[in-house]
């Protein structure tokens, strides 16, 4: 193949490339001339650049390297000073060393001022750090020389206070230094704590010292805060010191409140709780004062203050009431705290206090959650003890043991929380007035109302278990709650909206799931509960179905859609099936009678489907009815005559459903399969060895009907016209032939199958061709199987794999041809009827 372009074309390409290169060369020459002129005006490139007051640094020694060298120098000087002070230096005693150290300290403190005036800020920082270490060593030297008998902790506290004042004044005087002020802040945290420990104040005294430290830190932070938000502190050291003071204030106050809370745990009387409560309230006051003056920390401080106040007041209440009422006392304090959201306070403060109250409320709900879970899930223990007798009480029915404290407080806690959410629903519009648009308040209001409903429902649900009411009450309460929730789901109020309707539906399902296993203790309870649930779900589905599809906001038509209606209908069918099964078992009927009785449910659903027609609920409900019909087969599996009867009755129901045009295709096939299966089971149960005597008349009649159908409707499928009749004889005959050792039946069946295959190919009927071909292949396989086994046994073991390999190679080599053949066969079958 020739790929070289024509000479004329190649010459044109070369000329174009040379033109492009000439143009680029001209651009580069122009840029070079410009840069040459610029360099002539600027002079040579500098090799060094000034960094501070005549000091230059080469590119190989950047400021970072300079800082490292200065830091190392300062560390070495510090180590030397410590060794000089603590170990020894020649013949000088501690007094002489202290005097020398004092002179060096004064020189080190004065040096940074001169260094800053010369612009050597990094060197000044290193010397200042060294000077601060020297002052600490001076304090130690003073203790060793002049005050050796003073208590160490007390002297350390006084020395820290003095050093903090010294370093703070030094940092304020030399504001350009970064280190002194932060170091002063750290040193100032130690004196109160050390003094309290030295005085043996205990945990509460240490907490007061920490709170006092936090108060002092807060005052310093507020004093260091810029007077205007847009005007930051003048020096970097001021900003660092303020950040460190704020962090120290949060840490000290948090530690103080934690110690106070820990001290309140063992308090058993109001008098013993007075000290921790006073400390907690003082911390709350400090937090509120900071929240009022510092908007950037208002939320956190207000939330901490709210938690502290609840713990303080709730702790006093806890010591004054019985043990079971402690959680309710804390919850009431939290509810009282939530009322401040209506006060005229800064928004962040109100939000912080509200968050604290909400956190305590959530904790109380978590405490009450086990009682709700026990009520909802405890009935599952009855599944293994069906109809064992009525329990003595609700707790025995649920198989749970609750603490005595929960007998009263769990419902009250849930009810209090529900009432709080209901009040929040009423307050939200006024609270949000002027803050957020009215439309944005609807969703939080709906959430609050739904939450109130859920908690109120749970409060009523746990009453039987916490009060250990009789067994009848354990059934009546969840059943009544289910009824109310379903009524609210199908007819919700406008205030609830779709969320409220779905919440009510979930509560109804939860209540039904709780009461159903609980009712398995006695026969009357099981029948009553299942009947009530079936009626409730059916009534809810009907009531929901009668609501217009397009309704105002809050109506059931706008809240719940067709899937919910279908779910309610399916639940009604399931409950009805369970009711029939329980009733037959309770009546002592046999398994066969139970299976036949269960068919009443799919029969009723089939009649209902004929009325529903194209309604969206029809398909799910009819599928549920079909599932109930399949469940009816289970009790009859061990009794072939009864199984044949059940299959035949299922076929009758399917045939009745097939009368409807929209169900004809699916139900027709199902009815045929069920009738054929019923016939086979009946023949097998009767011990019939010649099934053809019974099946051939049916096949002849079915084929005659199929011929009439095809004459009236030439477009009808051969499967619909001839498939059921042929399958009625071919399937049992094949089963009999495979177990028959004589030659007559296989021969006759093979001839019949061959005739069907040829007739199907001649008349272009798919059912005859495929059914006849499949039957012929199975008969041939049955007849040839013994000989194949003998041949395979006589062949060498390597030959079958070799033949299989050759077959695969041949198929692979002619894969495309085989694929075309398969497509041609498929198209041919597709053209058949």
PDB file of C-alpha atoms in Angstrom, residues 21-161:
ATOM      1  CA  UNK A  21       8.387  29.087  11.723  1.00  0.00           C
ATOM      2  CA  UNK A  22       9.291  32.492  10.237  1.00  0.00           C
ATOM      3  CA  UNK A  23       6.327  34.110  11.968  1.00  0.00           C
ATOM      4  CA  UNK A  24       7.234  32.560  15.334  1.00  0.00           C
ATOM      5  CA  UNK A  25      10.895  33.664  14.956  1.00  0.00           C
ATOM      6  CA  UNK A  26       9.777  37.240  14.366  1.00  0.00           C
ATOM      7  CA  UNK A  27       7.668  37.197  17.580  1.00  0.00           C
ATOM      8  CA  UNK A  28      10.584  35.878  19.656  1.00  0.00           C
ATOM      9  CA  UNK A  29      12.990  38.485  18.279  1.00  0.00           C
ATOM     10  CA  UNK A  30      10.561  41.281  19.156  1.00  0.00           C
ATOM     11  CA  UNK A  31      10.170  39.996  22.739  1.00  0.00           C
ATOM     12  CA  UNK A  32      13.969  39.690  23.092  1.00  0.00           C
ATOM     13  CA  UNK A  33      14.489  43.310  22.046  1.00  0.00           C
ATOM     14  CA  UNK A  34      11.912  44.460  24.647  1.00  0.00           C
ATOM     15  CA  UNK A  35      13.490  42.489  27.501  1.00  0.00           C
ATOM     16  CA  UNK A  36      16.966  43.780  26.597  1.00  0.00           C
ATOM     17  CA  UNK A  37      15.732  47.387  26.816  1.00  0.00           C
ATOM     18  CA  UNK A  38      14.085  46.730  30.209  1.00  0.00           C
ATOM     19  CA  UNK A  39      17.269  45.220  31.658  1.00  0.00           C
ATOM     20  CA  UNK A  40      19.299  48.200  30.421  1.00  0.00           C
ATOM     21  CA  UNK A  41      17.075  50.550  32.449  1.00  0.00           C
ATOM     22  CA  UNK A  42      16.906  48.387  35.652  1.00  0.00           C
ATOM     23  CA  UNK A  43      20.567  47.472  35.977  1.00  0.00           C
ATOM     24  CA  UNK A  44      21.993  44.087  37.119  1.00  0.00           C
ATOM     25  CA  UNK A  45      19.950  41.601  39.193  1.00  0.00           C
ATOM     26  CA  UNK A  46      20.560  41.996  42.969  1.00  0.00           C
ATOM     27  CA  UNK A  47      22.293  39.113  44.725  1.00  0.00           C
ATOM     28  CA  UNK A  48      21.010  39.921  48.213  1.00  0.00           C
ATOM     29  CA  UNK A  49      17.987  41.664  49.716  1.00  0.00           C
ATOM     30  CA  UNK A  50      17.636  43.619  52.974  1.00  0.00           C
ATOM     31  CA  UNK A  51      15.620  42.028  55.747  1.00  0.00           C
ATOM     32  CA  UNK A  52      15.995  44.383  58.727  1.00  0.00           C
ATOM     33  CA  UNK A  53      18.008  47.559  59.444  1.00  0.00           C
ATOM     34  CA  UNK A  54      20.944  46.878  57.158  1.00  0.00           C
ATOM     35  CA  UNK A  55      20.973  43.137  57.756  1.00  0.00           C
ATOM     36  CA  UNK A  56      20.917  41.118  54.513  1.00  0.00           C
ATOM     37  CA  UNK A  57      20.367  37.466  53.945  1.00  0.00           C
ATOM     38  CA  UNK A  58      21.313  35.443  50.919  1.00  0.00           C
ATOM     39  CA  UNK A  59      18.880  33.112  49.181  1.00  0.00           C
ATOM     40  CA  UNK A  60      20.542  30.188  50.904  1.00  0.00           C
ATOM     41  CA  UNK A  61      19.666  31.460  54.391  1.00  0.00           C
ATOM     42  CA  UNK A  62      15.934  32.321  54.521  1.00  0.00           C
ATOM     43  CA  UNK A  63      14.188  33.725  57.603  1.00  0.00           C
ATOM     44  CA  UNK A  64      13.009  30.233  58.620  1.00  0.00           C
ATOM     45  CA  UNK A  65      16.598  29.083  59.037  1.00  0.00           C
ATOM     46  CA  UNK A  66      17.327  32.225  61.034  1.00  0.00           C
ATOM     47  CA  UNK A  67      14.425  31.491  63.379  1.00  0.00           C
ATOM     48  CA  UNK A  68      15.643  27.937  63.893  1.00  0.00           C
ATOM     49  CA  UNK A  69      19.106  29.170  64.835  1.00  0.00           C
ATOM     50  CA  UNK A  70      17.664  31.728  67.250  1.00  0.00           C
ATOM     51  CA  UNK A  71      15.413  29.139  68.855  1.00  0.00           C
ATOM     52  CA  UNK A  72      18.292  26.715  69.333  1.00  0.00           C
ATOM     53  CA  UNK A  73      20.370  29.481  70.871  1.00  0.00           C
ATOM     54  CA  UNK A  74      17.600  30.375  73.286  1.00  0.00           C
ATOM     55  CA  UNK A  75      17.142  26.725  74.293  1.00  0.00           C
ATOM     56  CA  UNK A  76      20.844  26.306  74.963  1.00  0.00           C
ATOM     57  CA  UNK A  77      20.905  29.452  77.071  1.00  0.00           C
ATOM     58  CA  UNK A  78      17.901  28.230  79.002  1.00  0.00           C
ATOM     59  CA  UNK A  79      19.494  24.845  79.705  1.00  0.00           C
ATOM     60  CA  UNK A  80      22.675  26.568  80.856  1.00  0.00           C
ATOM     61  CA  UNK A  81      20.728  28.877  83.195  1.00  0.00           C
ATOM     62  CA  UNK A  82      18.851  25.936  84.727  1.00  0.00           C
ATOM     63  CA  UNK A  83      22.067  24.006  85.239  1.00  0.00           C
ATOM     64  CA  UNK A  84      23.692  27.111  86.736  1.00  0.00           C
ATOM     65  CA  UNK A  85      20.836  27.655  89.165  1.00  0.00           C
ATOM     66  CA  UNK A  86      19.994  24.115  90.204  1.00  0.00           C
ATOM     67  CA  UNK A  87      23.345  22.311  90.035  1.00  0.00           C
ATOM     68  CA  UNK A  88      26.285  24.586  90.827  1.00  0.00           C
ATOM     69  CA  UNK A  89      28.847  26.971  89.405  1.00  0.00           C
ATOM     70  CA  UNK A  90      32.268  26.861  90.907  1.00  0.00           C
ATOM     71  CA  UNK A  91      32.419  27.957  94.565  1.00  0.00           C
ATOM     72  CA  UNK A  92      29.324  30.182  94.492  1.00  0.00           C
ATOM     73  CA  UNK A  93      26.505  29.158  96.808  1.00  0.00           C
ATOM     74  CA  UNK A  94      22.814  29.501  96.139  1.00  0.00           C
ATOM     75  CA  UNK A  95      22.850  33.110  97.285  1.00  0.00           C
ATOM     76  CA  UNK A  96      25.665  34.067  94.958  1.00  0.00           C
ATOM     77  CA  UNK A  97      24.105  32.250  92.094  1.00  0.00           C
ATOM     78  CA  UNK A  98      20.801  34.029  92.807  1.00  0.00           C
ATOM     79  CA  UNK A  99      22.527  37.420  92.690  1.00  0.00           C
ATOM     80  CA  UNK A 100      24.298  36.618  89.426  1.00  0.00           C
ATOM     81  CA  UNK A 101      21.035  35.237  88.019  1.00  0.00           C
ATOM     82  CA  UNK A 102      19.158  38.393  89.004  1.00  0.00           C
ATOM     83  CA  UNK A 103      21.672  40.588  87.170  1.00  0.00           C
ATOM     84  CA  UNK A 104      21.466  38.388  84.076  1.00  0.00           C
ATOM     85  CA  UNK A 105      17.658  38.443  84.271  1.00  0.00           C
ATOM     86  CA  UNK A 106      17.535  42.241  84.343  1.00  0.00           C
ATOM     87  CA  UNK A 107      19.876  42.397  81.368  1.00  0.00           C
ATOM     88  CA  UNK A 108      17.823  39.804  79.485  1.00  0.00           C
ATOM     89  CA  UNK A 109      14.592  41.697  80.201  1.00  0.00           C
ATOM     90  CA  UNK A 110      16.086  44.980  78.975  1.00  0.00           C
ATOM     91  CA  UNK A 111      17.720  43.578  75.838  1.00  0.00           C
ATOM     92  CA  UNK A 112      14.504  42.944  73.768  1.00  0.00           C
ATOM     93  CA  UNK A 113      13.596  46.658  73.872  1.00  0.00           C
ATOM     94  CA  UNK A 114      16.938  47.614  72.261  1.00  0.00           C
ATOM     95  CA  UNK A 115      16.672  44.768  69.763  1.00  0.00           C
ATOM     96  CA  UNK A 116      13.165  45.839  68.734  1.00  0.00           C
ATOM     97  CA  UNK A 117      14.346  49.404  68.130  1.00  0.00           C
ATOM     98  CA  UNK A 118      16.988  48.033  65.736  1.00  0.00           C
ATOM     99  CA  UNK A 119      14.394  45.911  63.926  1.00  0.00           C
ATOM    100  CA  UNK A 120      15.718  42.548  65.198  1.00  0.00           C
ATOM    101  CA  UNK A 121      12.312  41.154  66.179  1.00  0.00           C
ATOM    102  CA  UNK A 122      13.189  37.459  65.911  1.00  0.00           C
ATOM    103  CA  UNK A 123      16.262  37.909  68.097  1.00  0.00           C
ATOM    104  CA  UNK A 124      14.176  39.901  70.560  1.00  0.00           C
ATOM    105  CA  UNK A 125      11.633  37.071  70.778  1.00  0.00           C
ATOM    106  CA  UNK A 126      14.363  34.555  71.588  1.00  0.00           C
ATOM    107  CA  UNK A 127      15.933  36.768  74.239  1.00  0.00           C
ATOM    108  CA  UNK A 128      12.522  37.527  75.759  1.00  0.00           C
ATOM    109  CA  UNK A 129      11.731  33.814  76.026  1.00  0.00           C
ATOM    110  CA  UNK A 130      15.082  33.312  77.721  1.00  0.00           C
ATOM    111  CA  UNK A 131      14.280  36.165  80.100  1.00  0.00           C
ATOM    112  CA  UNK A 132      10.947  34.612  81.043  1.00  0.00           C
ATOM    113  CA  UNK A 133      12.663  31.362  81.956  1.00  0.00           C
ATOM    114  CA  UNK A 134      15.164  33.339  84.025  1.00  0.00           C
ATOM    115  CA  UNK A 135      12.344  34.971  85.996  1.00  0.00           C
ATOM    116  CA  UNK A 136      10.965  31.544  86.869  1.00  0.00           C
ATOM    117  CA  UNK A 137      14.430  30.486  88.003  1.00  0.00           C
ATOM    118  CA  UNK A 138      14.682  33.653  90.054  1.00  0.00           C
ATOM    119  CA  UNK A 139      11.466  32.697  91.793  1.00  0.00           C
ATOM    120  CA  UNK A 140      12.909  29.303  92.635  1.00  0.00           C
ATOM    121  CA  UNK A 141      16.141  30.882  93.833  1.00  0.00           C
ATOM    122  CA  UNK A 142      14.165  33.231  96.079  1.00  0.00           C
ATOM    123  CA  UNK A 143      12.320  30.279  97.601  1.00  0.00           C
ATOM    124  CA  UNK A 144      15.585  28.374  98.141  1.00  0.00           C
ATOM    125  CA  UNK A 145      17.442  31.345  99.715  1.00  0.00           C
ATOM    126  CA  UNK A 146      14.865  33.311 101.683  1.00  0.00           C
ATOM    127  CA  UNK A 147      11.724  31.153 102.148  1.00  0.00           C
ATOM    128  CA  UNK A 148      12.748  27.533 102.539  1.00  0.00           C
ATOM    129  CA  UNK A 149      10.159  26.865 105.277  1.00  0.00           C
ATOM    130  CA  UNK A 150       7.120  28.084 103.327  1.00  0.00           C
ATOM    131  CA  UNK A 151       4.650  25.501 101.986  1.00  0.00           C
ATOM    132  CA  UNK A 152       5.633  24.597  98.447  1.00  0.00           C
ATOM    133  CA  UNK A 153       2.132  24.664  96.911  1.00  0.00           C
ATOM    134  CA  UNK A 154       1.294  28.003  98.515  1.00  0.00           C
ATOM    135  CA  UNK A 155       4.581  29.560  97.396  1.00  0.00           C
ATOM    136  CA  UNK A 156       4.100  28.137  93.878  1.00  0.00           C
ATOM    137  CA  UNK A 157       0.646  29.689  93.725  1.00  0.00           C
ATOM    138  CA  UNK A 158       1.987  33.081  94.867  1.00  0.00           C
ATOM    139  CA  UNK A 159       4.952  32.854  92.500  1.00  0.00           C
ATOM    140  CA  UNK A 160       2.668  32.008  89.567  1.00  0.00           C
ATOM    141  CA  UNK A 161       0.466  35.001  90.379  1.00  0.00           C
TER     142      UNK A 161
END
